CSV table of C-alpha atoms in Angstrom, one decimal:
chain,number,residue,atom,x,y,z
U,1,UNK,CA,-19.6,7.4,-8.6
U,2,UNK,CA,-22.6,5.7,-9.8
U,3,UNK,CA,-22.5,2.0,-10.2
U,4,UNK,CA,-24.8,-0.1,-12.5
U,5,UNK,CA,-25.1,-3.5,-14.3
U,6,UNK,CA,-27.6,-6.2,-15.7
U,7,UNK,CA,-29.6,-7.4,-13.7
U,8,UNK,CA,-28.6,-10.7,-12.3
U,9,UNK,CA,-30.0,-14.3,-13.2
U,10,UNK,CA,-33.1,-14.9,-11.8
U,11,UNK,CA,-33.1,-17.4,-8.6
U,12,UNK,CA,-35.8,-19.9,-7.5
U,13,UNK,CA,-37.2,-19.0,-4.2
U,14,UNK,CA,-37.1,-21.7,-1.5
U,15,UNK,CA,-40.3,-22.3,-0.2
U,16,UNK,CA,-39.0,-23.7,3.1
U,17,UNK,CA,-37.2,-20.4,4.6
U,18,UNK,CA,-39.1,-18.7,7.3
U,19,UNK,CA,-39.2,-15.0,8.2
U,20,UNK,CA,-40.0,-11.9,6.0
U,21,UNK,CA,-36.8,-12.5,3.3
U,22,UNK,CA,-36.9,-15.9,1.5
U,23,UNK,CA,-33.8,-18.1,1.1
U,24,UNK,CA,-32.9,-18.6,-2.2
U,25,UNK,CA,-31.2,-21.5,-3.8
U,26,UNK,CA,-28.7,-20.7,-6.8
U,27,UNK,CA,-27.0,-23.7,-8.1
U,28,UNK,CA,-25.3,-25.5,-11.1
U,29,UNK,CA,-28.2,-27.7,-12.1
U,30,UNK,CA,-26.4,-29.3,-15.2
U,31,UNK,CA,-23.3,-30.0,-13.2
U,32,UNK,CA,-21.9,-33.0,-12.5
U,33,UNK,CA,-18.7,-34.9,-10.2
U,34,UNK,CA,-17.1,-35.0,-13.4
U,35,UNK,CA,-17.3,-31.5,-14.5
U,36,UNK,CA,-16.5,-30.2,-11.2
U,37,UNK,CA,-13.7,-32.6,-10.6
U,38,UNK,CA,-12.2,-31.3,-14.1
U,39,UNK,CA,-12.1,-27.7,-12.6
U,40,UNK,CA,-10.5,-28.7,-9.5
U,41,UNK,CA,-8.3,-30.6,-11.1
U,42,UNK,CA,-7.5,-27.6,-13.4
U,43,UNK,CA,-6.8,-25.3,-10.2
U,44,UNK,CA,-4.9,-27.5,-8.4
U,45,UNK,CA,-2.5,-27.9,-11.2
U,46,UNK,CA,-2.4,-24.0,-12.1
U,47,UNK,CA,-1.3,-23.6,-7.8
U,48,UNK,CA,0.9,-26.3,-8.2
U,49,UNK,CA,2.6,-24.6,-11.3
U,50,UNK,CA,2.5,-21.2,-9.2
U,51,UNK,CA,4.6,-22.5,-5.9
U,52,UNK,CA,7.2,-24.5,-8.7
U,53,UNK,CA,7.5,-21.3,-10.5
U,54,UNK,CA,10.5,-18.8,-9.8
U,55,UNK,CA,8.5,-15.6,-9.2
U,56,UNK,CA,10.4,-12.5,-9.9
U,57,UNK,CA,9.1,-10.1,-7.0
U,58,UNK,CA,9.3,-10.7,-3.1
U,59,UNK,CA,5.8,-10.0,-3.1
U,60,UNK,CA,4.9,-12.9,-5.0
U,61,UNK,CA,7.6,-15.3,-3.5
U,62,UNK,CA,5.3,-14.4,-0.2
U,63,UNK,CA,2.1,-15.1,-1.4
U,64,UNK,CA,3.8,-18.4,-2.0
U,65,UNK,CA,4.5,-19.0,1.3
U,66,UNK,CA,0.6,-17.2,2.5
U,67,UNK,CA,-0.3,-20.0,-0.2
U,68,UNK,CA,1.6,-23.0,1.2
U,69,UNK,CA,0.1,-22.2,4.9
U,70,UNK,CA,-3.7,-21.1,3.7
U,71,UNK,CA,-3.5,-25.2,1.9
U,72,UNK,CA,-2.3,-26.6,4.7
U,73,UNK,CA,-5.6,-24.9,7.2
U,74,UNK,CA,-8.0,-26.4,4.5
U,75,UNK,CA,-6.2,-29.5,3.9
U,76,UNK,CA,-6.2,-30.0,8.0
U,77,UNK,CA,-10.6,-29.3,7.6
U,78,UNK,CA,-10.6,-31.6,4.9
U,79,UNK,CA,-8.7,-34.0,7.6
U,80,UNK,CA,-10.8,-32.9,10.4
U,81,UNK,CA,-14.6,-33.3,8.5
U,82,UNK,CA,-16.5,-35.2,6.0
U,83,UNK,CA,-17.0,-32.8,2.6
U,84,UNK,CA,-20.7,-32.6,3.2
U,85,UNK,CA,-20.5,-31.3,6.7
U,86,UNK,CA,-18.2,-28.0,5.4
U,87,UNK,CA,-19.7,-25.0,3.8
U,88,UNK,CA,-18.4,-21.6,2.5
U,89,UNK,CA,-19.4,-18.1,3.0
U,90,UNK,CA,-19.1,-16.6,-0.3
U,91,UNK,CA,-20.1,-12.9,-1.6
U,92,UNK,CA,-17.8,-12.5,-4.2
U,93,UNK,CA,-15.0,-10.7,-2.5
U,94,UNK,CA,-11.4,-10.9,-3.8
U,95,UNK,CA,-10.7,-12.1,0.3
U,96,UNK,CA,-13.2,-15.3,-0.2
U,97,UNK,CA,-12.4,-15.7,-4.0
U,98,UNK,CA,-8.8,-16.3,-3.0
U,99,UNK,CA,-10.0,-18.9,-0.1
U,100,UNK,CA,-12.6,-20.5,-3.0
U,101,UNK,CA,-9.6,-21.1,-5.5
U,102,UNK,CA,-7.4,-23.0,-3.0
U,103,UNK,CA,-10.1,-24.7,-1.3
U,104,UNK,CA,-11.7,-26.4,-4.9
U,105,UNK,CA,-7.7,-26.9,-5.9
U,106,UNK,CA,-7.6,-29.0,-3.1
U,107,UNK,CA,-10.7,-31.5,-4.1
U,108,UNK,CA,-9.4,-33.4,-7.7
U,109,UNK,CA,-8.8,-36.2,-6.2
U,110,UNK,CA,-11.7,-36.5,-3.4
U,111,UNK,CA,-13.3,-39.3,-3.3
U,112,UNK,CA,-17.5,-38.2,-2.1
U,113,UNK,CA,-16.8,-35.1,-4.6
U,114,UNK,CA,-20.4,-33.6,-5.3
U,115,UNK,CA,-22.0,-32.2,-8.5
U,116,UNK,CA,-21.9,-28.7,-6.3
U,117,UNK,CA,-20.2,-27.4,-3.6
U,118,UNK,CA,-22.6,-25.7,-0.1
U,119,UNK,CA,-22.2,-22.2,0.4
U,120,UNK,CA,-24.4,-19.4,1.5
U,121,UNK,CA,-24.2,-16.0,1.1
U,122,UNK,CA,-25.7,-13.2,2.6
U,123,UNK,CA,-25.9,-9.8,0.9
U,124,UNK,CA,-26.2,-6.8,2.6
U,125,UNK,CA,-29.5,-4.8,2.8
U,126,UNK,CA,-28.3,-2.5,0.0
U,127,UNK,CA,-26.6,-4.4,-2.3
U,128,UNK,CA,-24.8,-3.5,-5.0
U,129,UNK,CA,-26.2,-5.2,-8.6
U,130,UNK,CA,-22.4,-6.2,-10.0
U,131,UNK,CA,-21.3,-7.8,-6.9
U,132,UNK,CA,-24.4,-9.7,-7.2
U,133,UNK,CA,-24.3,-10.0,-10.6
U,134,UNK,CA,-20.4,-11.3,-9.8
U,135,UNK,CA,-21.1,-13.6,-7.1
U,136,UNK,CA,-24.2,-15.5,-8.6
U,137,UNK,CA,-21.7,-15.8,-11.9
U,138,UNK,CA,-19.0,-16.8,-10.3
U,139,UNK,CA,-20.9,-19.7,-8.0
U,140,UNK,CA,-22.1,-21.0,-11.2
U,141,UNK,CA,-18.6,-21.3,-12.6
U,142,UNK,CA,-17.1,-22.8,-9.8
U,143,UNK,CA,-20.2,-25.2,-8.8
U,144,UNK,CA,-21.1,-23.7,-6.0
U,145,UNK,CA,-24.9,-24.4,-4.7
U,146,UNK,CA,-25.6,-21.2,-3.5
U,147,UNK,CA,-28.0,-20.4,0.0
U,148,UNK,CA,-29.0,-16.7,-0.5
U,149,UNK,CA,-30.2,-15.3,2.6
U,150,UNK,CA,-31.1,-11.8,2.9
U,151,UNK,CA,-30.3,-10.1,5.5
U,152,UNK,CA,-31.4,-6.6,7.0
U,153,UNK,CA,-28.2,-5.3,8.2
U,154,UNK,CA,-24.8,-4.9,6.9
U,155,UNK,CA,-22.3,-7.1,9.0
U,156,UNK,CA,-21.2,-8.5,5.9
U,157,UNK,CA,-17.8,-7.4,4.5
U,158,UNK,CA,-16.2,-8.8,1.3
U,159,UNK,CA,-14.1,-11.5,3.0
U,160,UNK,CA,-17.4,-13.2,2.5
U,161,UNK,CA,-17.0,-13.4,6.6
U,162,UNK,CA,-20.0,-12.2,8.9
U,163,UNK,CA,-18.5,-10.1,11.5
U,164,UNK,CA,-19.6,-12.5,14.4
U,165,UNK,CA,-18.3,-9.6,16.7
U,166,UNK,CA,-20.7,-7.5,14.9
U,167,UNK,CA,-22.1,-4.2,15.6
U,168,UNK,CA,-23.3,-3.3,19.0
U,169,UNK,CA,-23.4,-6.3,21.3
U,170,UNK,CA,-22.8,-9.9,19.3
U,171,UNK,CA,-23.7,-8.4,15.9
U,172,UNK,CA,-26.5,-8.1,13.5
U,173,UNK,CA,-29.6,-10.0,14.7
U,174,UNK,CA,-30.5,-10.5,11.2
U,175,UNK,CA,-27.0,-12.4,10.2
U,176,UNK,CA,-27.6,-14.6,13.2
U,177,UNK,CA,-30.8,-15.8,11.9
U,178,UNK,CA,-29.6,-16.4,8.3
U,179,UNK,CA,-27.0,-18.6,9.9
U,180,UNK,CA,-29.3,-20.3,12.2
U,181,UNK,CA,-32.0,-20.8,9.1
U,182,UNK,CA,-29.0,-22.4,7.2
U,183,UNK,CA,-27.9,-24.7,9.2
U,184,UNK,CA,-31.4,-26.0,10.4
U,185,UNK,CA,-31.8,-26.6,6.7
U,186,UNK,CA,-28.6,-27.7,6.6
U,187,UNK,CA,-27.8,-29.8,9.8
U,188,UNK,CA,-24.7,-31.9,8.6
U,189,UNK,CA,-23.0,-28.5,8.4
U,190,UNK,CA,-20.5,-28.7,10.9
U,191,UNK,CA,-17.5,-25.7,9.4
U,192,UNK,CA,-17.8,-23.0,7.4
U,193,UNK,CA,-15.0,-21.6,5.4
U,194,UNK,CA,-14.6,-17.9,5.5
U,195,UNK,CA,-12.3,-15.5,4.2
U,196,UNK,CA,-11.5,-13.1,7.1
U,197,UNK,CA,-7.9,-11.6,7.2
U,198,UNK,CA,-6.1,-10.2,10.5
U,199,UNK,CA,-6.6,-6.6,9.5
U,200,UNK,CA,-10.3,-7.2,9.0
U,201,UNK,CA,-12.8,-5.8,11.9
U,202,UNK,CA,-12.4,-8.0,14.1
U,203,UNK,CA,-9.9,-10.5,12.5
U,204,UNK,CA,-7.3,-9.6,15.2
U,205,UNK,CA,-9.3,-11.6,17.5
U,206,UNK,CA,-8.9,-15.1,15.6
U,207,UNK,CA,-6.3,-18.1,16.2
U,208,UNK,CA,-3.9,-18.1,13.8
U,209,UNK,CA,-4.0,-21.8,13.4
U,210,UNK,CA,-7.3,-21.1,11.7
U,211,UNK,CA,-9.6,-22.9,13.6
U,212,UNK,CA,-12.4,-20.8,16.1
U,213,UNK,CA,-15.9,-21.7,17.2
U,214,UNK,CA,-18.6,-18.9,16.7
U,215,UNK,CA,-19.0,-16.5,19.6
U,216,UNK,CA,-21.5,-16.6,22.1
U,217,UNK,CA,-25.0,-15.9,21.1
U,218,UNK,CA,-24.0,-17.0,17.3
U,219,UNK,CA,-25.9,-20.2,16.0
U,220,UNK,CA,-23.0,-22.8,16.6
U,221,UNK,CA,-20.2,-24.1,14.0
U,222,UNK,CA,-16.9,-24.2,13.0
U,223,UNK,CA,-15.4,-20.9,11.2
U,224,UNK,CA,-12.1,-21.9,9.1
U,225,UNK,CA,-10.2,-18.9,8.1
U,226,UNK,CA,-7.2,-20.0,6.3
U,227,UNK,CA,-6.7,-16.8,4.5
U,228,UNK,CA,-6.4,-14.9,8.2
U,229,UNK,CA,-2.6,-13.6,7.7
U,230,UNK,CA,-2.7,-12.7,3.9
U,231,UNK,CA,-1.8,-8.8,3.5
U,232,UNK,CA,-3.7,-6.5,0.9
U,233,UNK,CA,-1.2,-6.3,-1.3
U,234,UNK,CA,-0.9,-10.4,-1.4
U,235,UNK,CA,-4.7,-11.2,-2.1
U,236,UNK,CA,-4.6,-8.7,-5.5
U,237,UNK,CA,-0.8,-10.3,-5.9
U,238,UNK,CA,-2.7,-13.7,-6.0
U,239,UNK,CA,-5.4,-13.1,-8.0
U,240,UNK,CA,-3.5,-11.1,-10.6
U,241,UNK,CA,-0.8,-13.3,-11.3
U,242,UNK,CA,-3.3,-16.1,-11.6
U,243,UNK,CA,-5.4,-14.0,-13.8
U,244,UNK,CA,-8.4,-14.6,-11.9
U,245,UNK,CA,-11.7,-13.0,-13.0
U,246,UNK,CA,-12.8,-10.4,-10.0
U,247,UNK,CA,-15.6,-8.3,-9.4
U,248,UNK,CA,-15.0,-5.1,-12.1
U,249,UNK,CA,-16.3,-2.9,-9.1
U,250,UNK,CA,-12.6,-2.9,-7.9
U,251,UNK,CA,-11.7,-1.4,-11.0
U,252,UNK,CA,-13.3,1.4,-10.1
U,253,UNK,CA,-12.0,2.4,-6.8
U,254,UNK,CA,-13.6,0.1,-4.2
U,255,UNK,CA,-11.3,-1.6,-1.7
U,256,UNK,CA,-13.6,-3.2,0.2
U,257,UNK,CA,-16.8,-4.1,-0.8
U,258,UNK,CA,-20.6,-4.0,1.6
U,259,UNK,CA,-23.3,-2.2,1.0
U,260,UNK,CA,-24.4,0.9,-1.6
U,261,UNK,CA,-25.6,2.9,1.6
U,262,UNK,CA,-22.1,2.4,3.3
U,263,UNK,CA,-19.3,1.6,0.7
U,264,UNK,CA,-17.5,3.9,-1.5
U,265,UNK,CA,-14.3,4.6,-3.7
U,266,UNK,CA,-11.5,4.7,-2.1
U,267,UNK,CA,-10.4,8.1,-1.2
U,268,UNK,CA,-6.5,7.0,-1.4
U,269,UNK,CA,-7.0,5.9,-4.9
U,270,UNK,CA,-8.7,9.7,-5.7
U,271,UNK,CA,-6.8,11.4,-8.8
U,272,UNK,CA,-7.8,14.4,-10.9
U,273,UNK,CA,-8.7,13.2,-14.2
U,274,UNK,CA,-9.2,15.7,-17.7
U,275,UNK,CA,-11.0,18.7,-16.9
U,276,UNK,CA,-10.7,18.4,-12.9
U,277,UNK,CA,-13.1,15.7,-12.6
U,278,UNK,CA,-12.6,12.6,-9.7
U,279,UNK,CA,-11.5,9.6,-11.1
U,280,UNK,CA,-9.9,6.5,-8.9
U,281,UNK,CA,-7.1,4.2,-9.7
U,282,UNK,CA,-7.9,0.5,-9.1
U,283,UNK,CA,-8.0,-1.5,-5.7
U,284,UNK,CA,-5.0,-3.1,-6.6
U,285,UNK,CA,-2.9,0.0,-6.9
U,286,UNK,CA,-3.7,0.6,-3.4
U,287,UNK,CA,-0.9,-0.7,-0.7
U,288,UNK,CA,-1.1,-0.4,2.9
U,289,UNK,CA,-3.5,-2.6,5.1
U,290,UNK,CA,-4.7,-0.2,7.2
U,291,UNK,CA,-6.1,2.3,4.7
U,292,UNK,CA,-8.4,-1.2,2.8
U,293,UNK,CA,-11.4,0.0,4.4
U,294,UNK,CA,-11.3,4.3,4.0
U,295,UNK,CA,-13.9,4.2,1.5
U,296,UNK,CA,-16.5,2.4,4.0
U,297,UNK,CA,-18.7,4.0,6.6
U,298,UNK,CA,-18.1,1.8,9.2
């Protein structure tokens, strides 16, 4: 299936990034406290309104609960360090878009609340122009100042998590300068929020409390993954019920979302549409964990 959109807003380069691909810097320029308190403030009281409410499914009444314990991780980060030293890994995945949504529902009230929120994000060699087009949109609505980093490989997976496991022995040498470029430019970084789930490469080896230092050979911070138990079926349960905007490529089939050299429709959600041709139901018709990642290479 081909994929297209418009091409997406152009970026500044920064000129202090080192290495072949530039760092760029996408942010909400006009932004203020105010304006981004007002949309946390709007959040918080839409989750608030969502654990009140009496949902009519068991799915829903367990996203609840995956909602209760994901607010509690970030709240304990919150706790733990100052706003400035936390960061998010963000790619526009429905994995870190749920993780962005309770994380920003969390900050009305905050007291050192910036104009924009640090995050970086790293798209893979081949990316796809709608989940860029997505994920610059979508930083800009939710007042994120966005570190673009390009990397040459594809350990990136739509949890907006590197894969600090990676491929081969301790991952992509390219991710693990992008993070090491980042934080030198960004030294008060201490945590990074990511959106890695158990059934995510590996997301079977994470604590469950949410808390793990990057592995050996990995530039050194704190990953936060208070999304790491949600199921499949509970991040497109979340997102729909909240009627959260999402990338349209999951409309189309895709499950899980990399690179256009290694990601596909999902064969699961394959159906024979008028005249024998392929079409695919959307991601969030699919159900079982394990068969999320069928339509990628690797």
């Amino acid at each position: 299936m081909n994929e297209t959109a418009p091409d997406p807003p152009s970026l500044a380069v920064n000129e202090h990034s080192s290495g072949a691909q530039p760092s760029l810097q996408n942010g909400d320029s006009d932004s203020d406290s105010d304006s981004l308190r007002s949309l946390c403030a709007s959040l918080h009281s839409q989750i608030t309104a969502f654990l009140q409410e009496d949902v009519p499914t068991e799915t829903l009444r367990a996203v609840q609960a995956q909602t209760k314990k994901s607010l509690a991780i970030i709240q304990q980060a919150l706790d733990r360090y100052p706003l400035p030293s936390l960061s998010l890994s963000y790619n526009g995945g429905k994995d870190c878009l749920v993780l962005l949504i309770l994380y920003l529902s969390l900050l009305p009230t905050h007291p050192s609340l910036p104009s924009a929120l640090p995050a970086i994000y790293i798209p893979p060699s081949h990316p796809f122009a709608t989940v860029t087009a997505f994920t610059l949109a979508s930083a800009h609505k939710y007042h994120l100042r966005l570190d673009i980093h390009a990397a040459d490989d594809d350990d990136d997976d739509d949890d907006g998590n590197p894969q600090m496991a990676g491929k081969g022995q301790g991952g992509g040498a390219a991710m693990k300068e992008a993070f090491a470029q980042y934080l030198a430019r960004n030294p008060g970084v201490e945590a990074i929020f990511v959106g890695t789930r158990r059934t995510d490469p590996h997301g079977g080896k994470l604590s469950a409390g949410g808390f793990d230092v990057t592995d050996g050979g990995w530039p050194r911070f704190m990953r936060v993954h208070p999304v790491i138990e949600w199921h499949y079926v509970e991040v497109w349960a979340f997102l729909r019920h909240l009627k959260i905007p999402y990338c349209k490529l999951y409309d189309l089939g895709y499950t899980s979302l990399g690179g256009t050299n290694d990601t596909h429709p999902n064969p699961a959600l394959k159906v024979e549409g008028s005249g024998g041709s392929a079409i695919y139901r959307p991601a969030y018709e699919l159900e079982e964990d394990r068969e999320e990642r069928l339509g990628r290479d690797w």
